[in-house]
Coordinates of C-alpha atoms in Angstrom, one line a residue:
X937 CA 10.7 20.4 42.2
X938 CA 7.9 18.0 42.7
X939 CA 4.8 18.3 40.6
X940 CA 1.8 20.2 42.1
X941 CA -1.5 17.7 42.2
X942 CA -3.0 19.4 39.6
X943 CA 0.0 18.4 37.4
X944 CA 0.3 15.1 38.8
X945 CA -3.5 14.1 37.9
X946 CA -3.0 15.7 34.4
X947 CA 0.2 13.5 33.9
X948 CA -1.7 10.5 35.2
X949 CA -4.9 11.2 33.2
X950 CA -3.0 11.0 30.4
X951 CA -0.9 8.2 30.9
X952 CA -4.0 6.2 31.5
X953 CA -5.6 7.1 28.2
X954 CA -3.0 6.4 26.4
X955 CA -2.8 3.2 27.8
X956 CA -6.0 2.4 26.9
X957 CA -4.8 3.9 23.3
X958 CA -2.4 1.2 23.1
X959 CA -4.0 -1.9 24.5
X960 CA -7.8 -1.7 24.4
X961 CA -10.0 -1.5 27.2
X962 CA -8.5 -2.4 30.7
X963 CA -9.9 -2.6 34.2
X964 CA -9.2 -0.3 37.2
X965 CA -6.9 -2.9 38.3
X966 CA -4.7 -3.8 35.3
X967 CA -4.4 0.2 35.0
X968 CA -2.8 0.1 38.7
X969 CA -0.6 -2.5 37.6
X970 CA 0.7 -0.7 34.1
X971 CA 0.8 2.7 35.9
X972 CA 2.1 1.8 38.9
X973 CA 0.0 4.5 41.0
X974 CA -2.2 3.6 44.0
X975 CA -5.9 2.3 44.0
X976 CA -7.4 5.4 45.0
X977 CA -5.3 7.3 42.7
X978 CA -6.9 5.0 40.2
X979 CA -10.4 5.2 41.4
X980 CA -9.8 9.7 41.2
X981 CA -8.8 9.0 37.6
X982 CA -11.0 6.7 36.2
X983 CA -13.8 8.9 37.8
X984 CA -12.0 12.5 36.3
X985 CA -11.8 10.7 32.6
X986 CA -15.3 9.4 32.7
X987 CA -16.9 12.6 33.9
X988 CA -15.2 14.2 31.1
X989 CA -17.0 12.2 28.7
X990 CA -13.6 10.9 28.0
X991 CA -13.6 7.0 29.0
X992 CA -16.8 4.9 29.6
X993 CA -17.8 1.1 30.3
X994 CA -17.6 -0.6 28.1
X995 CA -18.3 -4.4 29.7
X996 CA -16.4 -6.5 32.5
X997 CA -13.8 -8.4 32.7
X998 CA -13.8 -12.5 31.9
X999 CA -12.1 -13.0 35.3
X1000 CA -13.9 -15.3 38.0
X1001 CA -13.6 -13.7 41.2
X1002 CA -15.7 -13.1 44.0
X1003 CA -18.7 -10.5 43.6
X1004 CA -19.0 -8.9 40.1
X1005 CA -16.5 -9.0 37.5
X1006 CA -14.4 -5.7 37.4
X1007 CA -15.4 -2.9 34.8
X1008 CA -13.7 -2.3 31.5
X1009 CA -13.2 0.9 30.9
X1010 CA -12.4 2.2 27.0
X1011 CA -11.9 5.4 25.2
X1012 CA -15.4 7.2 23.9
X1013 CA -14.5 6.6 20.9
X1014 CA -16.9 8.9 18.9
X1015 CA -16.3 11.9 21.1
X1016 CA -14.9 12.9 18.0
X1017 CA -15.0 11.7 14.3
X1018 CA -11.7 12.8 12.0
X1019 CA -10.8 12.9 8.4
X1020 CA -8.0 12.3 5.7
X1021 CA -7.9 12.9 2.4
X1022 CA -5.5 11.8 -0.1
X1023 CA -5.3 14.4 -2.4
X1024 CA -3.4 13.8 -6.2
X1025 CA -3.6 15.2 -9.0
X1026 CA -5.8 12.6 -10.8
X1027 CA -8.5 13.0 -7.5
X1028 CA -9.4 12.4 -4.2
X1029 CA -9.3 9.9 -1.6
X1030 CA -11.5 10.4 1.8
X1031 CA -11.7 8.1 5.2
X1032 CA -13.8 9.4 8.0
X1033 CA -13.0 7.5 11.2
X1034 CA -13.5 7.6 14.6
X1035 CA -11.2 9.1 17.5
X1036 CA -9.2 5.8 17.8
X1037 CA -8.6 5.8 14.2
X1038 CA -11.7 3.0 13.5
X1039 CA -12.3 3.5 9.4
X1040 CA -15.9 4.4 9.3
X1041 CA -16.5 5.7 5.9
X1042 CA -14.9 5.7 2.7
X1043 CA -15.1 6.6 -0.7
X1044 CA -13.0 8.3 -3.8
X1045 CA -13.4 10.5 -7.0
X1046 CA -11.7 10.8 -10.0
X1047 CA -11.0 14.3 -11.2
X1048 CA -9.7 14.9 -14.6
X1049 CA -7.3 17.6 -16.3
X1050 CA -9.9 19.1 -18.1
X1051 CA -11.9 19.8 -14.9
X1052 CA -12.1 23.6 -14.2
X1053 CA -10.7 24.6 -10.3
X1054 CA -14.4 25.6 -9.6
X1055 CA -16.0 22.1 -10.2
X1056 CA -13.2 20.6 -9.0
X1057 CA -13.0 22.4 -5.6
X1058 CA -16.9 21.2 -5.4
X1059 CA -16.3 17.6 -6.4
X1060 CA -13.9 17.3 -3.6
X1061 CA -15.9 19.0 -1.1
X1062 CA -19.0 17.1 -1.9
X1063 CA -16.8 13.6 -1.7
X1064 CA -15.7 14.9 1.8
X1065 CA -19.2 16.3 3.0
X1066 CA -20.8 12.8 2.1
X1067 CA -18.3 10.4 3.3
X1068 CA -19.0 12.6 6.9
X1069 CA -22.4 11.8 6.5
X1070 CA -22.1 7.7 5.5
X1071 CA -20.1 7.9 8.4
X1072 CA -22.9 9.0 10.6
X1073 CA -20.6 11.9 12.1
X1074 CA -22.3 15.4 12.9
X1075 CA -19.1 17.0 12.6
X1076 CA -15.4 17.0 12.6
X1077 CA -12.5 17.7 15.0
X1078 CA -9.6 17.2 12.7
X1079 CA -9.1 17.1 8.9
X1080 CA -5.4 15.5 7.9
X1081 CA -4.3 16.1 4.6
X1082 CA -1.6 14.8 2.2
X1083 CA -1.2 16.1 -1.0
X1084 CA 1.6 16.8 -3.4
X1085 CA 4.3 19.6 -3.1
X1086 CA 5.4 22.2 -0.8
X1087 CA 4.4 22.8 2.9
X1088 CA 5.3 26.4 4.1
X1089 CA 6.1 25.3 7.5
X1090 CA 5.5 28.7 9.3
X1091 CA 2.0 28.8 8.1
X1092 CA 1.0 25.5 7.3
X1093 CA -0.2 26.4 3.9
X1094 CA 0.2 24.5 0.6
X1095 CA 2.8 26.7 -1.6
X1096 CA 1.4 27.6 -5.0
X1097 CA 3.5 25.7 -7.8
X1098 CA 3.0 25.6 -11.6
X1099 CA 3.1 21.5 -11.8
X1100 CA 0.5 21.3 -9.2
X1101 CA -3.7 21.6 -10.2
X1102 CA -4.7 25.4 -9.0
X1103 CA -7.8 23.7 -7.1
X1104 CA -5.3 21.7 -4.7
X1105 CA -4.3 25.6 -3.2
X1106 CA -7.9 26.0 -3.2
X1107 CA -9.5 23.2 -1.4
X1108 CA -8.3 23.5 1.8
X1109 CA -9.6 27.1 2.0
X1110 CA -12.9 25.5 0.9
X1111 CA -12.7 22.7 3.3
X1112 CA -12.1 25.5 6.1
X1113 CA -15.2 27.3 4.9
X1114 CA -17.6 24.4 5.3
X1115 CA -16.4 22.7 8.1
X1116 CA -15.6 25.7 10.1
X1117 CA -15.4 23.4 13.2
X1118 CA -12.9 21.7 11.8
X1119 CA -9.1 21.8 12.9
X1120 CA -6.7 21.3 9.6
X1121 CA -3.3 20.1 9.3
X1122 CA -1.5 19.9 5.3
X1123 CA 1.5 17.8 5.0
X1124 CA 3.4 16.9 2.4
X1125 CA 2.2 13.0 0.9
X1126 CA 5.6 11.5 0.6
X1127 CA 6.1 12.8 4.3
X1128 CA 2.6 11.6 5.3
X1129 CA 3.8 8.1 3.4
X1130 CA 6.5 7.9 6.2
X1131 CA 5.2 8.5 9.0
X1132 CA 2.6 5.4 8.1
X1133 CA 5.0 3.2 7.5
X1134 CA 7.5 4.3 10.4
X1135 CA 4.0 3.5 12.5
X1136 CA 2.3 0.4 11.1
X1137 CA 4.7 -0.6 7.8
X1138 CA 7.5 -1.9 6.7
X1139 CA 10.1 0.5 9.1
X1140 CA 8.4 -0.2 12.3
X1141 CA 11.9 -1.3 13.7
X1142 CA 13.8 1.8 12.5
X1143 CA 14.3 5.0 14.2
X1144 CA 16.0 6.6 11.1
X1145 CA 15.6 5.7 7.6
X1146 CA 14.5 7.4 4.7
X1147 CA 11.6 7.1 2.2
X1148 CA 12.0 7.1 -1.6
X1149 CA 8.8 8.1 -3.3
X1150 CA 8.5 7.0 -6.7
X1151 CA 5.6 8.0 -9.4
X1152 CA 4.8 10.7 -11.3
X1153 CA 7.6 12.9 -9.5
X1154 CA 10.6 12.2 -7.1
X1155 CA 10.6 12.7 -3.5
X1156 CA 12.0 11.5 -0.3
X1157 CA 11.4 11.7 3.1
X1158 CA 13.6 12.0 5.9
X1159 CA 12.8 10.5 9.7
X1160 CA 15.9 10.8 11.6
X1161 CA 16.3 9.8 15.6
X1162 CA 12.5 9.4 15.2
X1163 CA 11.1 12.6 14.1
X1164 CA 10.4 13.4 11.0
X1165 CA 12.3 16.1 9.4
X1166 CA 10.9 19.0 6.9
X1167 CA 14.2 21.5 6.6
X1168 CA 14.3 25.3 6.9
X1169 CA 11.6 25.3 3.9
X1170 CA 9.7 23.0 4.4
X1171 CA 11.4 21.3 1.1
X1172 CA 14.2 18.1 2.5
X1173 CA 13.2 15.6 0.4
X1174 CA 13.5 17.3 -2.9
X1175 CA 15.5 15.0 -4.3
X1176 CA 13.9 15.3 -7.6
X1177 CA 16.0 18.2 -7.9
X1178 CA 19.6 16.2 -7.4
X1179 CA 22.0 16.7 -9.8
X1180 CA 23.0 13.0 -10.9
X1181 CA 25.1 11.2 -13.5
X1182 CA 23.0 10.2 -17.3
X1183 CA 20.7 13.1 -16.9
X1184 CA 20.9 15.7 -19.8
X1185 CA 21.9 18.6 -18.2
X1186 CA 20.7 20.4 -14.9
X1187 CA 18.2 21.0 -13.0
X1188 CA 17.1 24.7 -12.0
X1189 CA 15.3 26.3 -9.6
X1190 CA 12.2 26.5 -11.9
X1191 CA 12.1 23.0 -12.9
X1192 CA 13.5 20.0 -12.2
X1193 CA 13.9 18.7 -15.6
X1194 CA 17.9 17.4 -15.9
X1195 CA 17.5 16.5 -12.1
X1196 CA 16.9 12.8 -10.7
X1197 CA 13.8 13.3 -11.9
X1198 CA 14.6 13.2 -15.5
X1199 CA 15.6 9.5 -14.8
X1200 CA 13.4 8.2 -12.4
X1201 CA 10.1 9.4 -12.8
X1202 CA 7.3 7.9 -14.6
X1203 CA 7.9 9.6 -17.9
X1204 CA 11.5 9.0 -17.7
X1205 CA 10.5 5.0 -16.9
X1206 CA 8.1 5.0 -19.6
X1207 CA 11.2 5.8 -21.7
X1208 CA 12.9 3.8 -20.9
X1209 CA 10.3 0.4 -21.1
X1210 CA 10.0 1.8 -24.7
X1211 CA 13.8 1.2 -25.3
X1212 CA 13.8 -2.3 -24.0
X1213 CA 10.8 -3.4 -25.5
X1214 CA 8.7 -3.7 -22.7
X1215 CA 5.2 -3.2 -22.6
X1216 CA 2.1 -3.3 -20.3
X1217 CA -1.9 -2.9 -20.1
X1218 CA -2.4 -0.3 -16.8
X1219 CA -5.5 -1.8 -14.3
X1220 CA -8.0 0.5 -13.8
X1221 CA -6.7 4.0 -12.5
X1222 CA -3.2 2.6 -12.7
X1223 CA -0.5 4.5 -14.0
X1224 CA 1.3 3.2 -17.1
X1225 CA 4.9 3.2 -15.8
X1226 CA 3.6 1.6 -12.7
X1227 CA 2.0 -1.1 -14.8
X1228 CA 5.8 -1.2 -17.0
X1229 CA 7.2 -1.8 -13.8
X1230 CA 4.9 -4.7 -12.3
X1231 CA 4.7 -6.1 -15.7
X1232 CA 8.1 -6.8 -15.8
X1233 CA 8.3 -8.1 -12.9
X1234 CA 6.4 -10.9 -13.6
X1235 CA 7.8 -11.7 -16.5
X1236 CA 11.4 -12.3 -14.5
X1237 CA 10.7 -15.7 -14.1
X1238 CA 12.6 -17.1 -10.8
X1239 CA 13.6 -13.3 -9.5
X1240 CA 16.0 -13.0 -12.6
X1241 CA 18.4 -15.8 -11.5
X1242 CA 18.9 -14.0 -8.2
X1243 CA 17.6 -17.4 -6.2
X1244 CA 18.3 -21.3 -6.3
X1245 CA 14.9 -22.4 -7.5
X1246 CA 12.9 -24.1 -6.3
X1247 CA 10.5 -27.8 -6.0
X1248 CA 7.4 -25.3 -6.9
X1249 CA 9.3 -23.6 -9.9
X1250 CA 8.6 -27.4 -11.3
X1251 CA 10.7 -29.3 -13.3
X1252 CA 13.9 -27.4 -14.7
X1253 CA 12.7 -28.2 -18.3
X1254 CA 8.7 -26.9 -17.9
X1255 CA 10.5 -23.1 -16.3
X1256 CA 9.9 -20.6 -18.3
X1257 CA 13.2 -18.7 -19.0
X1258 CA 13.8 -15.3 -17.8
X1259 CA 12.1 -12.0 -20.1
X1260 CA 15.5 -10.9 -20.3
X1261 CA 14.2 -7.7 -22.1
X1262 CA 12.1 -7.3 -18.6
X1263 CA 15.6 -8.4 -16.8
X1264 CA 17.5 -5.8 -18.2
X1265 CA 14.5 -3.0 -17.9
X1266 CA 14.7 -4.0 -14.1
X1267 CA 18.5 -4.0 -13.9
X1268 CA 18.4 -0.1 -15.6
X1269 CA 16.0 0.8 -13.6
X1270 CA 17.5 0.0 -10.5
X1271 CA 21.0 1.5 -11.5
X1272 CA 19.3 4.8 -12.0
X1273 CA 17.5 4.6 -8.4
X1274 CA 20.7 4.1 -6.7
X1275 CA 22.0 6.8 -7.9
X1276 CA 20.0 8.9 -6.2
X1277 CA 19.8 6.8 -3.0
X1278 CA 23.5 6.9 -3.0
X1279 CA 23.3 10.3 -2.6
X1280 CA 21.3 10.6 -0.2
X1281 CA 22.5 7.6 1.8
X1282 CA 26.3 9.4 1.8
X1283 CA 24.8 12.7 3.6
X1284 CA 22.1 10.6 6.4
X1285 CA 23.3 7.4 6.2
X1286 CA 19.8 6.3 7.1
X1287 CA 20.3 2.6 7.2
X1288 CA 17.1 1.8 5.3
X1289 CA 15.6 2.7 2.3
X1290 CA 11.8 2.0 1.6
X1291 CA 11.1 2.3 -1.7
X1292 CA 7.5 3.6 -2.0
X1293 CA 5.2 5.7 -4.7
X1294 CA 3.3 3.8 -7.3
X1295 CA 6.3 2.6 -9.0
X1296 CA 8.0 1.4 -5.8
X1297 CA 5.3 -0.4 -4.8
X1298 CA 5.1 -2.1 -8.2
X1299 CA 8.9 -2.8 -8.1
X1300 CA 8.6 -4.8 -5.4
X1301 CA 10.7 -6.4 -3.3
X1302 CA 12.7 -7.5 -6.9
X1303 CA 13.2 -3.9 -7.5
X1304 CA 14.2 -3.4 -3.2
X1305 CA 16.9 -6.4 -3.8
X1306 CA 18.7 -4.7 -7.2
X1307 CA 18.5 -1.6 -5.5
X1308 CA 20.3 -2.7 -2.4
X1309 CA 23.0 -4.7 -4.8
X1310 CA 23.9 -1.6 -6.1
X1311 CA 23.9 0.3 -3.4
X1312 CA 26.7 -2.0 -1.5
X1313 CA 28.9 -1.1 -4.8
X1314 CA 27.9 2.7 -4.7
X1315 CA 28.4 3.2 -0.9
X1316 CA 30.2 1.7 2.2
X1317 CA 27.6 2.7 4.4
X1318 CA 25.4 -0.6 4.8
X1319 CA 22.3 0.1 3.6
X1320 CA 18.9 -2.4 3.9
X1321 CA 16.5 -1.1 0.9
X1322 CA 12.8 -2.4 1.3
X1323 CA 9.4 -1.9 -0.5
X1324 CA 6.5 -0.8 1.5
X1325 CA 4.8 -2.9 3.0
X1326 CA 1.2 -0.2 3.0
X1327 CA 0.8 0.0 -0.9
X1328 CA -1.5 2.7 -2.0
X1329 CA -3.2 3.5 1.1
X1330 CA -0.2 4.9 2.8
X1331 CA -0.7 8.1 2.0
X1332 CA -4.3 8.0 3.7
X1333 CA -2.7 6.6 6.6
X1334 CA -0.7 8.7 7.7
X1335 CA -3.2 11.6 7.4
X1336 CA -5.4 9.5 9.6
X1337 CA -2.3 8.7 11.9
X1338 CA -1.8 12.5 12.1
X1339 CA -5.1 13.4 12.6
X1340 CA -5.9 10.9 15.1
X1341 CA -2.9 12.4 17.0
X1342 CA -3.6 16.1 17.1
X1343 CA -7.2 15.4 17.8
X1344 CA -5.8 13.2 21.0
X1345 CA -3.1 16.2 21.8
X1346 CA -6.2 18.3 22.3
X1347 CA -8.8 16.0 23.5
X1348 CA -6.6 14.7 26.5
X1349 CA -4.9 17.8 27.1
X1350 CA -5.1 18.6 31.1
X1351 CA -8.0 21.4 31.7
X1352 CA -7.7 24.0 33.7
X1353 CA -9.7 24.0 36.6
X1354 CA -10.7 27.2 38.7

């Protein structure tokens, strides 16, 4: 059945903002062109959305023509100012930004183990309350937030977990209680980590692939045919969990001790540094098997012999020969990896692998290349493995991402009119 008129103008309402989502301001005639509908249809439009409060002028077009130069119409873009936080166990990240994701504000804070859940609840708060205000925003529409562990995907709601600080559980209820205008939405970081790199990172041209997250835990994330998937639980991605070859034992449902994590976290990489005699000094706020991991990297001088070298490697006698204590570090590393990516990779077969977390982004694309060796001996399903190409913001970015869009959802939702 044909669309009723009202239907019709919300479909075209929307289609026109999002155009001007995608591609900046536009005139009323380059939005007849991209939407295909007629001038006047335009003209109604353009005239709904900026009665709404919704589009504005914003200058004219450089064209010469005849009379005045056409109008540029754009997105208000501080009809509504939006939040994400970045929430680890070691502190908070916060970016305020406007409704077409335009960073506005931003700051962090540290918060250590010692710090009761009280004062910590408040130190988060406050970070949030005054990034708002640096930002100049008199209120927000949407809070994103990432943080660590489970998502109950009926309610929303961070599940309460023994590895996890007790004031993560509590902020949000906190954040809800001073920003009461707010609209919230908790996700899952390593899910979060995903989605901004599926959008703006290294798997922009892949429909289905599969994030490895690498740091103080294990996790994965799964996007498949597009859309990200959570499971029946809330809990796909728990690889951490995955029974694998060299780990001492099992995994239970308590603790993840014996799982993949018992080889591939940061404690487990620390180890294992230790038994090839590598060693690092962290940056500031870096953890130390992250800094194991970039450390020796550098130190494989020419990618480990895994490229001809080349005229600015300098003369063959002046190269510095390969760590080969950092070499074989690397090489271990990668093995244990691709054991769990193997895994994984023979139940999806995602076709790409982004290797993310603070490790994974240390690693590099030397530790994306061993992995992806091994991988073609583990598995016949081809596999591409890559680092990510966000670093340590992608967690804040895809909060962002997913706050920009559910403040959008409701924003350019058609209203009802009597």
């Amino acid at each position: 059945m044909p669309a009723s008129p009202s239907t019709a103008r919300a479909i075209n309402d929307r289609l026109a903002l999002r155009l001007l989502q995608e591609k900046g301001s536009l005139t009323a005639g380059r939005l007849k062109q991209l939407t295909g509908l007629s001038r006047p249809s335009v003209a109604d439009l353009v005239e709904r959305l900026t009665a709404s409060g919704l589009i504005e002028v914003v200058g004219e077009s450089g064209e010469q023509r005849r009379g005045p130069n056409a109008k540029l119409y754009g997105i208000v873009a501080d009809r509504a100012h939006l939040a994400a936080l970045d929430v680890r166990t070691e502190g908070v990240a916060v970016v305020v930004s406007d409704l077409l994701g335009q960073v506005l504000a931003e700051a962090s804070v540290p918060i250590g183990d010692d710090t009761g859940t009280g004062p910590a609840v408040e130190q988060a708060v406050t970070l949030v309350e005054r990034v708002v205000k640096e930002a100049g925003a008199d209120r927000l529409h949407t809070v994103g937030i990432g943080a660590p562990g489970l998502i109950d995907p009926a309610s929303g709601e961070l599940r309460d977990s023994s590895a996890l600080p007790a004031w993560h559980r509590r902020l949000v209820a906190a954040l809800q209680e001073r920003l009461p205008e707010a609209r919230f939405s908790v996700e899952n970081e390593t899910n979060l980590a995903a989605l901004a790199e599926q959008r703006d990172g290294a798997a922009r041209d892949r429909d289905t692939f599969v994030l490895l997250w690498l740091g103080m835990g294990i996790g994965a994330a799964l996007v498949l045919d597009g859309t990200l998937r959570r499971g029946a639980s809330g809990g796909a991605g728990e690889i951490g969990f995955l029974p694998v070859p060299g780990a001492t034992g099992l995994p239970s449902a308590t603790g993840c001790e014996g799982g993949f994590h018992s080889l591939a976290a940061a404690g487990a990489i620390a180890a294992l540094a230790a038994e090839h005699g590598v060693t690092a000094t962290a940056a500031a706020h870096e953890p130390y098997a992250a800094a194991l991991v970039r450390t020796a990297v550098a130190r494989v001088a020419v990618d480990g012999g895994r490229r001809e070298p080349r005229a600015e490697d300098g003369p063959v006698a002046s190269r510095t020969p390969p760590d080969l204590a950092a070499d074989r570090f690397l090489d271990v590393l990668a093995d244990r990896v691709a054991l769990g990516a193997a895994a994984v990779i023979s139940v999806l077969d995602p076709g790409c692998v982004v290797l993310a977390g603070e490790i994974g982004r240390a690693g590099g694309d030397t530790l994306a290349r061993r992995v992806q060796h091994r991988l073609a001996r583990l598995s016949p399903l081809p596999t591409e493995v890559r680092s990510s190409a966000l670093g340590g913001g992608a967690v804040l970015r895809g909060a962002l991402l997913t706050a920009r869009d559910r403040a959008q959802d409701d924003l350019f939702a058609p209203r009802r009119t009597s």
